[in-house]
């Protein structure tokens, strides 16, 4: 791995993940420098979610190497998880907690006092301040998604993994997410995002990775890293 | 420790919010106790002699409900995975969940023991009552540790309702025997000073499994190759 | 393959000789008479079941420690063989009980412990069946460790539980003509068991292989740049 791995937010080579007889991901070579936003493009079942879960260290590769933030996925999961946040299809929310309680709990688990102070600000940012004391179980899909995003940013990650961030959001919600991811990227954050929303993803990301049947079939550079669109 | 407390507080808060569900565990325990009494007929003497067994079986049977429930909330929106993604450590996660389960099961004691006292006209003073609740608590702790570990695994299965009891019940034979014997001695006198050995057995089981399951929990929740 | 076969043949030979000696050479026991001869399979079954469970425990730790699937192959081999021996043990114990105590089941310490043990490890195999492929090895190892740790606890609590009713059988001086078939059978069953374990592990490995689809061939990556 060596030098490459240390410079990159994500470094993968020959990465593969098998589920039974089926290779969900194979031959993935990936180099994502810090501060880059990458759009994972592909149809359902192309391997986007599998790749995001591998990078999040929630899943173990079947072969190949993978380093996230310079940390080896086989041996340094804890370190990876400190620098990565994932917003996946499942939003990891407890229906019985209120929005405020949810954020407060995750802030406590992250262990920083700053995060705990951020709770109110984050609620405000995602437009949930008015609903802060309502239970998540009563939320609409869009509100749940916003809360999940607020939670992810509360964790102050260096790398943000988004699996279909625009799904189940209304127009305002989508714009909010877009503005947000942009701000995160502009402040030096790294984004890996799987999405079917071509227009928004194209506007947000600098690079595109095309996945098909578990393999990278194309790479596209939309603009240089750091360039505004 | 702080992390254990956050998760524990979350679990207890959720239990409280969904107290209708929690209450159903209590009701289940009560119904079980009643059924045992009916099964053994109306002979109060026989019922009284069987009290420790009924109590522990009521605890054992309701424990699977409580344990499954405890991981249902984690599975619903895959929140457990979210917890894994935080720098929490699976051990802290285990102890929080196991403590919540032990606490919940222990809270059944006053209701069920109280009911048994009334139903079987037990003549017990406060020390004996405290002893019964103590034995119950030790038993509950013994069920909670392996129960939490196994429930974390079986909650991923379609067959979880069957899987948990068939794994857990043979395992907790020492807990069952230990608590029944200890309660028996508390209720009906301890002529040969055996109570201490049974309590030690329960304690040994609790200590061993709280330690072992804490270490193993990681492998129950993390995905392998 | 050769090792396995030699072990199996040697085990079988020992078992045949041992059993022959047990049935026809060794003298009948003073109190129990001919029925006691079931001991020549019963006791070796018990020893070997315990030994194989201990192997399984070791394999489980190795499996979690190293994450290598080979340990899981051995683990399932050990647990399955031990469960079969354990089941035989119960049947033999029950027959013995019928002949000596007049009942098919007695809440004897060892018999009861072995019943609980069988249920514990049958549970391990059940969980294994139900687990998804990527969790199977870890879950099997976890359940094996948890079950194995329970065995001494079960033994002691059943012993105390029974302590008022039963006197532990004290070891009497045993005729050497009885010891030899016992040992021959014990070693015979051990060798057979190990051969069987290895065969089962090989099957598991073959199954794993069968389920391993080869890596798909690499496709060509199209690079585009607009910058």
XYZ file of C-alpha atoms in Angstrom:
681
model
C 0.000 0.000 0.000
C 2.614 2.468 1.102
C 2.692 6.118 0.160
C -0.409 6.076 -2.004
C -2.620 4.916 0.779
C -1.534 7.696 3.083
C -2.240 10.455 0.629
C -5.607 9.180 -0.458
C -8.905 9.304 1.310
C -9.721 6.005 -0.319
C -7.282 3.613 -1.885
C -8.423 0.300 -3.316
C -6.712 -2.186 -5.519
C -8.052 -5.468 -6.795
C -10.923 -5.046 -4.365
C -13.662 -7.659 -4.543
C -16.634 -8.785 -2.500
C -18.412 -12.044 -3.008
C -21.791 -13.079 -1.647
C -22.030 -16.815 -2.077
C -21.562 -17.565 -5.747
C -22.061 -14.014 -6.810
C -19.389 -11.341 -7.070
C -21.040 -8.104 -6.049
C -17.794 -6.278 -6.697
C -14.601 -7.270 -8.493
C -11.336 -5.796 -9.734
C -11.991 -2.424 -8.200
C -9.007 -0.092 -8.357
C -9.761 3.245 -6.845
C -7.780 6.282 -5.811
C -9.731 9.114 -4.245
C -7.597 12.058 -3.095
C -8.757 14.064 -0.090
C -11.164 16.833 -0.945
C -12.576 15.096 -4.003
C -16.229 14.402 -4.636
C -16.910 11.196 -6.471
C -20.180 10.101 -8.001
C -20.757 6.374 -8.227
C -22.986 5.849 -11.208
C -24.688 2.625 -12.207
C -27.939 0.752 -12.282
C -29.358 -1.132 -9.308
C -27.176 -4.098 -8.453
C -24.100 -2.575 -10.072
C -22.218 -2.696 -6.771
C -22.526 0.884 -5.532
C -23.943 0.028 -2.142
C -21.466 -2.817 -1.697
C -18.600 -0.458 -2.413
C -19.881 2.140 0.034
C -20.323 -0.488 2.730
C -16.809 -1.753 2.170
C -15.393 1.750 2.433
C -17.443 2.272 5.604
C -15.766 -0.913 6.924
C -19.177 -2.418 7.645
C -18.361 -5.223 5.269
C -15.114 -7.146 4.805
C -13.566 -7.529 1.353
C -13.279 -11.018 -0.115
C -10.083 -10.047 -1.859
C -7.876 -7.096 -2.640
C -6.720 -4.225 -0.528
C -8.595 -1.241 0.765
C -7.385 1.659 2.865
C -9.615 4.467 4.047
C -7.919 7.562 5.385
C -4.704 5.562 5.332
C -6.178 2.882 7.594
C -6.311 -0.722 6.541
C -9.859 -2.055 6.413
C -8.899 -5.490 7.686
C -7.127 -4.340 10.806
C -8.035 -0.742 11.616
C -11.788 -0.593 11.487
C -12.097 1.608 14.550
C -9.847 4.262 13.023
C -11.770 4.181 9.757
C -15.068 4.581 11.516
C -13.828 7.655 13.308
C -13.214 9.421 10.026
C -16.156 8.168 7.990
C -19.888 8.838 8.089
C -22.398 6.851 6.118
C -25.923 7.784 5.164
C -27.304 4.582 3.713
C -30.732 3.348 2.670
C -31.407 2.426 6.258
C -31.111 5.632 8.244
C -30.207 4.135 11.634
C -32.950 6.030 13.433
C -34.931 4.947 16.478
C -38.618 5.591 15.950
C -39.194 6.224 19.640
C -36.688 9.045 20.076
C -37.303 12.667 19.199
C -35.103 14.432 16.673
C -33.261 16.281 19.402
C -32.707 13.156 21.466
C -31.461 11.350 18.410
C -28.799 13.925 17.678
C -27.889 14.290 21.339
C -27.335 10.541 21.621
C -25.161 10.336 18.534
C -23.195 13.347 19.716
C -22.534 11.594 23.019
C -21.432 8.461 21.245
C -19.028 10.431 19.119
C -17.541 11.724 22.312
C -16.837 15.359 21.476
C -18.262 18.266 23.409
C -18.340 20.291 20.208
C -20.762 17.835 18.688
C -23.061 18.127 21.683
C -23.134 21.915 21.321
C -23.838 21.557 17.616
C -27.121 19.748 18.080
C -29.361 22.815 18.005
C -27.519 24.374 15.111
C -27.735 21.198 13.061
C -31.449 20.866 13.732
C -31.900 24.394 12.554
C -29.821 23.826 9.450
C -31.895 20.882 8.272
C -35.097 22.755 9.006
C -36.154 20.447 11.791
C -35.974 22.971 14.626
C -39.751 23.170 14.833
C -40.073 19.396 14.916
C -37.169 18.840 17.282
C -39.314 17.379 20.028
C -41.453 15.164 17.874
C -40.694 11.493 17.660
C -38.911 10.227 14.612
C -41.630 7.622 14.165
C -44.035 10.411 13.170
C -41.640 11.913 10.631
C -42.125 11.795 6.893
C -39.489 10.031 4.811
C -37.987 13.379 3.856
C -37.707 14.534 7.435
C -36.069 11.281 8.425
C -33.551 11.703 5.677
C -32.737 15.224 6.782
C -32.256 14.053 10.326
C -29.934 11.301 9.143
C -27.862 13.841 7.240
C -27.699 16.126 10.246
C -26.515 13.159 12.272
C -23.850 12.277 9.732
C -22.425 15.792 9.757
C -22.568 15.966 13.518
C -19.997 13.223 13.509
C -17.578 15.657 11.843
C -16.312 13.111 9.322
C -13.482 13.624 6.879
C -15.139 11.310 4.432
C -18.861 11.311 3.777
C -20.488 8.302 2.176
C -23.920 8.875 0.720
C -26.118 6.132 -0.655
C -28.902 7.721 -2.703
C -29.010 10.985 -0.734
C -31.730 12.469 -2.932
C -34.200 9.615 -2.801
C -37.405 10.227 -0.850
C -36.710 13.963 -0.641
C -38.854 16.741 -2.039
C -37.392 19.503 -4.135
C -36.516 21.703 -1.171
C -34.941 18.748 0.562
C -32.838 17.908 -2.467
C -31.622 21.463 -2.710
C -30.770 21.442 0.942
C -28.735 18.259 0.594
C -27.033 19.599 -2.485
C -26.053 22.839 -0.813
C -24.834 20.917 2.094
C -22.714 18.392 0.353
C -21.220 21.277 -1.601
C -20.317 23.101 1.576
C -18.842 19.953 3.055
C -16.758 19.419 -0.075
C -15.644 23.038 -0.204
C -14.302 22.826 3.316
C -12.050 20.005 2.245
C -14.330 17.037 2.863
C -14.255 13.959 0.676
C -17.529 12.656 -0.713
C -18.421 9.298 -2.191
C -21.953 9.330 -3.420
C -24.144 6.776 -5.152
C -27.086 8.362 -6.881
C -29.618 8.030 -9.669
C -30.093 11.795 -9.791
C -27.837 12.590 -12.735
C -28.354 16.311 -12.820
C -27.574 17.016 -9.210
C -24.744 14.521 -8.982
C -23.111 15.934 -12.091
C -23.304 19.404 -10.610
C -21.845 18.288 -7.296
C -19.073 15.899 -8.141
C -15.742 16.266 -9.849
C -15.330 12.678 -10.805
C -17.576 9.900 -11.965
C -17.032 6.193 -11.528
C -19.239 3.984 -13.676
C -20.088 0.649 -12.157
C -21.636 -2.232 -14.004
C -22.123 -5.763 -12.686
C -19.686 -5.106 -9.891
C -16.876 -3.706 -11.974
C -15.642 -0.259 -12.810
C -16.355 0.213 -16.496
C -15.612 3.887 -16.859
C -14.035 6.867 -15.173
C -14.848 10.386 -16.051
C -13.300 13.603 -14.809
C -15.882 16.379 -14.939
C -13.630 19.134 -13.643
C -10.470 19.528 -11.659
C -10.730 18.977 -7.936
C -11.658 22.177 -6.127
C -13.044 23.942 -9.216
C -16.472 25.423 -8.700
C -19.000 24.107 -11.144
C -18.459 4.099 30.590
C -20.109 7.243 29.315
C -20.846 5.476 26.070
C -22.366 2.509 27.894
C -24.567 4.941 29.764
C -25.708 6.753 26.586
C -26.816 3.538 24.927
C -28.346 2.239 28.133
C -30.247 5.492 28.632
C -31.487 5.289 25.076
C -32.722 1.726 25.617
C -34.472 2.560 28.862
C -36.063 5.658 27.371
C -37.337 3.639 24.433
C -38.668 0.966 26.790
C -40.493 3.673 28.678
C -41.860 5.302 25.540
C -43.107 1.955 24.312
C -44.322 0.858 27.699
C -47.283 -0.885 26.136
C -44.834 -3.370 24.680
C -42.857 -3.590 27.903
C -46.074 -4.157 29.747
C -46.863 -7.072 27.484
C -43.745 -8.802 28.794
C -45.021 -8.311 32.339
C -48.436 -9.635 31.369
C -46.824 -12.609 29.699
C -44.939 -13.453 32.885
C -48.121 -13.153 34.921
C -50.107 -15.346 32.533
C -47.359 -17.955 32.598
C -47.465 -18.047 36.372
C -51.228 -18.498 36.306
C -51.022 -21.304 33.779
C -48.509 -23.199 35.878
C -50.850 -22.921 38.805
C -53.756 -24.276 36.801
C -51.627 -27.075 35.425
C -50.771 -28.227 38.936
C -54.303 -28.124 40.232
C -55.825 -26.373 43.181
C -53.815 -28.064 45.923
C -52.292 -25.028 47.624
C -49.630 -27.086 49.354
C -48.348 -28.485 46.072
C -48.508 -25.059 44.465
C -46.562 -23.531 47.320
C -43.884 -26.200 47.029
C -43.592 -25.477 43.325
C -43.341 -21.695 43.686
C -39.602 -21.360 42.959
C -39.932 -23.399 39.792
C -42.928 -21.420 38.569
C -41.212 -18.131 39.265
C -38.042 -19.032 37.405
C -39.919 -20.525 34.467
C -42.008 -17.367 34.209
C -38.770 -15.382 34.141
C -37.194 -17.681 31.579
C -40.161 -17.667 29.214
C -40.648 -13.913 29.330
C -36.924 -13.305 28.867
C -37.026 -14.387 25.225
C -39.769 -11.867 24.557
C -37.800 -9.078 26.179
C -34.577 -10.047 24.413
C -36.145 -10.250 20.976
C -37.812 -6.920 21.593
C -34.529 -5.364 22.642
C -33.028 -6.137 19.250
C -36.149 -5.409 17.264
C -35.581 -1.717 17.895
C -31.992 -2.095 16.721
C -32.989 -3.962 13.597
C -35.936 -1.841 12.523
C -33.887 0.819 10.811
C -30.621 -1.117 11.190
C -29.670 1.246 13.987
C -27.210 -1.315 15.330
C -25.164 -0.773 12.217
C -25.217 2.936 12.923
C -23.890 2.253 16.400
C -21.147 0.103 14.904
C -20.135 3.037 12.738
C -19.486 5.172 15.790
C -16.246 4.804 17.723
C -18.209 3.020 20.409
C -16.638 -0.389 20.622
C -18.759 -3.495 20.505
C -17.972 -4.261 24.132
C -19.569 -1.045 25.341
C -22.511 -1.828 23.115
C -22.847 -5.273 24.625
C -22.729 -4.084 28.199
C -25.284 -1.371 27.545
C -27.734 -3.748 25.900
C -27.156 -6.524 28.431
C -27.600 -4.128 31.355
C -30.824 -2.815 29.877
C -32.117 -6.366 29.486
C -31.015 -7.420 32.969
C -32.688 -4.355 34.429
C -35.922 -4.911 32.572
C -36.080 -8.564 33.611
C -35.295 -7.655 37.199
C -38.135 -5.142 37.199
C -40.517 -8.035 36.575
C -39.617 -9.445 39.991
C -41.849 -7.308 42.239
C -44.899 -7.987 40.095
C -44.435 -11.701 39.620
C -43.088 -12.470 43.091
C -45.855 -10.365 44.613
C -48.448 -12.245 42.634
C -46.979 -15.574 43.726
C -47.129 -14.524 47.373
C -50.824 -13.760 47.004
C -51.778 -16.733 44.841
C -49.990 -19.366 46.875
C -50.563 -17.711 50.259
C -46.883 -17.668 51.002
C -46.014 -16.593 54.487
C -42.896 -14.580 53.932
C -41.376 -11.651 55.739
C -39.422 -8.807 54.173
C -36.049 -10.639 54.400
C -37.398 -13.627 52.490
C -38.998 -11.325 49.915
C -35.712 -9.528 49.458
C -34.028 -12.912 49.119
C -36.479 -13.972 46.415
C -35.987 -10.761 44.472
C -32.226 -11.133 44.898
C -32.286 -14.666 43.451
C -34.500 -13.396 40.650
C -32.031 -10.593 39.896
C -29.086 -12.986 39.795
C -31.064 -15.233 37.478
C -32.060 -12.283 35.301
C -28.423 -11.241 35.005
C -27.499 -14.793 34.017
C -30.139 -14.792 31.289
C -29.329 -11.303 30.062
C -25.674 -11.878 29.160
C -25.898 -14.910 26.856
C -29.394 -13.813 25.899
C -28.150 -10.484 24.583
C -25.354 -12.168 22.656
C -27.669 -14.716 21.067
C -30.482 -12.250 20.430
C -28.030 -10.050 18.533
C -27.445 -12.986 16.194
C -30.944 -14.449 15.989
C -32.539 -11.030 15.431
C -31.103 -11.232 11.920
C -32.937 -14.480 11.225
C -36.451 -15.065 9.980
C -36.707 -17.854 12.525
C -35.746 -15.696 15.484
C -38.738 -16.673 17.605
C -37.666 -20.303 17.598
C -33.934 -19.798 17.343
C -33.454 -17.808 20.522
C -35.131 -20.262 22.926
C -33.485 -23.351 21.466
C -30.079 -21.737 21.853
C -30.672 -20.036 25.164
C -32.685 -22.544 27.191
C -30.162 -25.422 27.319
C -27.438 -22.919 28.049
C -29.135 -21.488 31.093
C -29.819 -24.807 32.815
C -27.380 -23.773 35.572
C -29.238 -20.483 35.986
C -32.540 -22.283 36.187
C -31.330 -24.846 38.709
C -29.417 -22.264 40.678
C -32.256 -19.803 41.051
C -34.880 -22.448 41.725
C -32.758 -24.040 44.428
C -31.805 -20.726 45.957
C -35.421 -19.531 46.029
C -36.472 -22.836 47.488
C -33.977 -22.447 50.323
C -35.037 -18.848 50.916
C -38.698 -19.825 51.100
C -38.629 -23.104 52.947
C -35.593 -22.865 55.163
C -31.978 -23.659 54.689
C -31.263 -26.417 57.157
C -27.957 -27.459 55.675
C -26.587 -24.038 54.794
C -26.630 -24.651 51.083
C -27.880 -21.273 49.997
C -24.426 -19.858 49.771
C -23.212 -22.487 47.299
C -26.171 -21.938 45.002
C -25.736 -18.207 45.112
C -22.058 -18.689 44.334
C -22.948 -20.878 41.385
C -25.262 -18.193 40.050
C -22.626 -15.551 40.618
C -20.014 -17.676 38.873
C -22.304 -18.127 35.886
C -23.016 -14.407 35.786
C -19.368 -13.393 36.008
C -18.211 -15.922 33.417
C -20.879 -15.077 30.875
C -20.770 -11.318 31.349
C -17.069 -11.542 30.577
C -17.121 -14.102 27.754
C -20.110 -12.627 25.937
C -18.636 -9.143 26.149
C -15.576 -10.348 24.276
C -17.550 -12.398 21.753
C -20.201 -9.784 20.967
C -18.020 -8.285 18.284
C -18.170 -11.469 16.266
C -21.915 -11.649 16.653
C -22.562 -8.215 15.168
C -19.735 -7.592 12.717
C -19.969 -9.060 9.265
C -17.345 -11.687 8.463
C -15.923 -12.664 5.124
C -6.447 -38.520 2.115
C -3.990 -41.283 2.966
C -3.683 -40.127 6.523
C -7.422 -40.116 6.806
C -7.753 -43.618 5.420
C -4.992 -45.042 7.614
C -6.522 -43.449 10.679
C -9.906 -44.883 9.830
C -8.530 -48.379 9.198
C -6.395 -48.367 12.339
C -9.343 -47.077 14.357
C -11.663 -49.707 12.988
C -9.155 -52.502 13.713
C -8.660 -51.330 17.293
C -12.388 -51.073 17.753
C -12.953 -54.609 16.433
C -10.209 -56.093 18.634
C -11.259 -54.074 21.663
C -14.902 -54.963 21.255
C -14.073 -58.644 20.773
C -12.007 -58.601 23.956
C -14.707 -56.707 25.791
C -17.399 -59.146 24.750
C -15.564 -62.451 24.930
C -12.269 -62.155 26.794
C -12.909 -59.816 29.695
C -14.597 -61.387 32.729
C -18.183 -60.377 33.532
C -18.529 -57.760 36.243
C -19.419 -59.019 39.711
C -22.551 -56.969 40.453
C -23.917 -56.034 37.065
C -23.044 -59.125 35.099
C -23.007 -59.186 31.312
C -24.765 -55.835 30.861
C -21.698 -54.127 32.161
C -19.975 -54.953 28.865
C -21.759 -51.993 27.307
C -19.165 -49.979 29.230
C -16.589 -50.903 26.606
C -18.313 -48.629 24.126
C -20.053 -46.333 26.561
C -17.051 -44.974 28.390
C -14.913 -44.513 25.238
C -17.839 -42.702 23.582
C -18.050 -40.360 26.549
C -14.338 -39.647 26.597
C -14.188 -39.028 22.897
C -17.299 -36.880 22.763
C -15.748 -34.651 25.414
C -12.414 -34.668 23.632
C -13.978 -33.701 20.320
C -15.987 -30.926 21.943
C -12.702 -29.691 23.336
C -11.201 -29.817 19.826
C -14.195 -27.835 18.584
C -13.595 -25.253 21.293
C -9.971 -24.942 20.210
C -10.975 -24.664 16.543
C -13.525 -22.001 17.437
C -10.890 -19.863 19.114
C -8.513 -20.394 16.191
C -11.300 -19.513 13.762
C -12.093 -16.212 15.460
C -8.439 -15.433 16.006
C -7.262 -16.040 12.468
C -10.438 -15.591 10.469
C -9.301 -18.487 8.258
C -12.172 -20.597 6.903
C -10.187 -23.842 7.330
C -10.735 -23.654 11.085
C -14.427 -23.401 10.522
C -14.325 -26.542 8.352
C -12.647 -28.391 11.211
C -15.035 -26.875 13.708
C -18.093 -28.229 11.970
C -16.364 -31.611 11.624
C -15.556 -31.771 15.325
C -18.985 -30.628 16.490
C -20.852 -33.021 14.217
C -18.775 -36.050 15.185
C -19.037 -35.130 18.850
C -22.804 -34.709 18.586
C -23.147 -38.170 17.045
C -20.993 -39.714 19.784
C -22.977 -37.754 22.329
C -26.236 -39.131 20.972
C -24.830 -42.689 21.061
C -23.720 -42.005 24.601
C -27.247 -41.165 25.646
C -28.686 -44.260 24.021
C -26.078 -46.499 25.634
C -26.540 -44.797 28.976
C -30.270 -45.288 28.726
C -29.896 -49.008 27.949
C -27.486 -49.409 30.805
C -29.852 -47.571 33.101
C -32.715 -49.853 32.103
C -30.670 -52.940 32.896
C -29.167 -51.759 36.165
C -31.724 -49.373 37.657
C -34.793 -50.672 35.858
C -35.612 -47.319 34.240
C -34.779 -45.890 30.834
C -33.880 -42.557 32.268
C -32.344 -41.632 35.572
C -31.411 -38.073 36.462
C -27.852 -39.188 36.923
C -25.238 -36.435 36.791
C -23.381 -37.645 33.742
C -26.414 -38.725 31.798
C -28.177 -35.430 32.472
C -25.103 -33.389 31.655
C -24.653 -35.223 28.391
C -28.274 -34.576 27.465
C -27.845 -30.847 28.073
C -24.542 -30.976 26.190
C -26.244 -32.595 23.198
C -28.904 -29.891 23.183
C -26.269 -27.173 23.468
C -24.262 -28.343 20.500
C -27.291 -29.301 18.448
C -28.146 -25.633 18.933
C -24.748 -24.678 17.518
C -25.424 -26.746 14.404
C -28.910 -25.265 14.064
C -27.618 -21.722 14.297
C -24.997 -22.593 11.725
C -27.680 -23.809 9.340
C -29.648 -20.621 9.716
C -26.749 -18.175 9.450
C -25.911 -16.423 6.197
C -22.667 -17.426 4.496
C -20.694 -14.367 5.565
C -21.616 -14.802 9.217
C -21.629 -18.586 9.468
C -18.051 -19.100 10.604
C -18.103 -16.377 13.236
C -21.459 -17.359 14.644
C -20.534 -21.048 14.804
C -17.367 -20.189 16.686
C -19.170 -17.861 19.096
C -21.885 -20.423 19.824
C -19.312 -23.203 20.265
C -17.343 -21.217 22.811
C -20.448 -20.177 24.715
C -21.733 -23.765 24.772
C -18.414 -25.294 25.769
C -17.931 -22.947 28.701
C -21.320 -24.061 29.969
C -20.449 -27.766 30.234
C -18.600 -27.685 33.583
C -21.224 -25.356 35.028
C -23.992 -27.733 34.018
C -22.056 -30.668 35.434
C -21.555 -29.059 38.827
C -25.046 -27.749 39.210
C -26.616 -31.064 38.261
C -24.290 -32.764 40.713
C -25.320 -30.476 43.553
C -28.901 -30.713 42.535
C -28.692 -34.483 42.796
C -26.411 -34.562 45.809
C -29.132 -35.544 48.244
C -30.282 -38.496 46.208
C -27.227 -40.118 44.874
C -23.885 -41.441 45.925
C -21.153 -41.017 43.343
C -19.915 -44.360 42.121
C -16.479 -44.857 43.566
C -13.783 -46.269 41.334
C -13.226 -49.882 42.283
C -10.157 -51.842 41.532
C -10.597 -52.979 37.985
C -9.378 -56.183 36.419
C -6.676 -55.446 33.799
C -8.628 -57.688 31.427
C -11.269 -54.970 31.581
C -8.883 -52.066 31.180
C -7.302 -53.225 27.947
C -10.477 -53.457 25.810
C -11.569 -50.137 27.286
C -8.388 -48.437 26.171
C -8.340 -50.147 22.778
C -11.856 -48.972 22.087
C -11.119 -45.495 23.333
C -8.191 -45.104 20.975
C -10.109 -46.827 18.180
C -13.033 -44.447 18.471
C -10.668 -41.499 18.718
C -8.871 -42.446 15.494
C -12.145 -43.112 13.717
C -13.547 -39.861 15.028
C -10.561 -37.880 13.849
C -10.722 -39.518 10.421
C -14.380 -38.685 10.290
C -13.718 -35.127 11.396
C -11.168 -34.767 8.622
C -13.589 -36.183 6.070
C -16.307 -33.820 7.212
C -13.920 -30.883 7.099
C -12.957 -31.893 3.567
C -16.618 -31.960 2.565
C -17.126 -28.525 4.054
C -14.105 -27.240 2.211
C -15.373 -28.734 -1.046
C -18.726 -27.071 -0.469
C -17.024 -23.779 0.083
C -15.082 -24.257 -3.109
C -18.204 -25.156 -5.004
C -19.865 -21.971 -3.817
C -16.867 -19.898 -4.735
C -17.496 -18.613 -8.197
C -14.254 -17.621 -9.912
C -13.546 -13.921 -10.214
C -15.192 -12.602 -13.338
C -12.737 -11.517 -15.980
C -11.707 -7.909 -15.878
C -13.471 -5.471 -18.164
C -11.804 -2.582 -19.914
C -12.202 0.786 -18.245
C -13.157 3.730 -20.371
C -11.456 6.944 -19.276
C -12.963 10.320 -20.122
C -11.855 13.781 -19.084
C -13.673 17.048 -19.654
C -11.328 19.218 -17.673
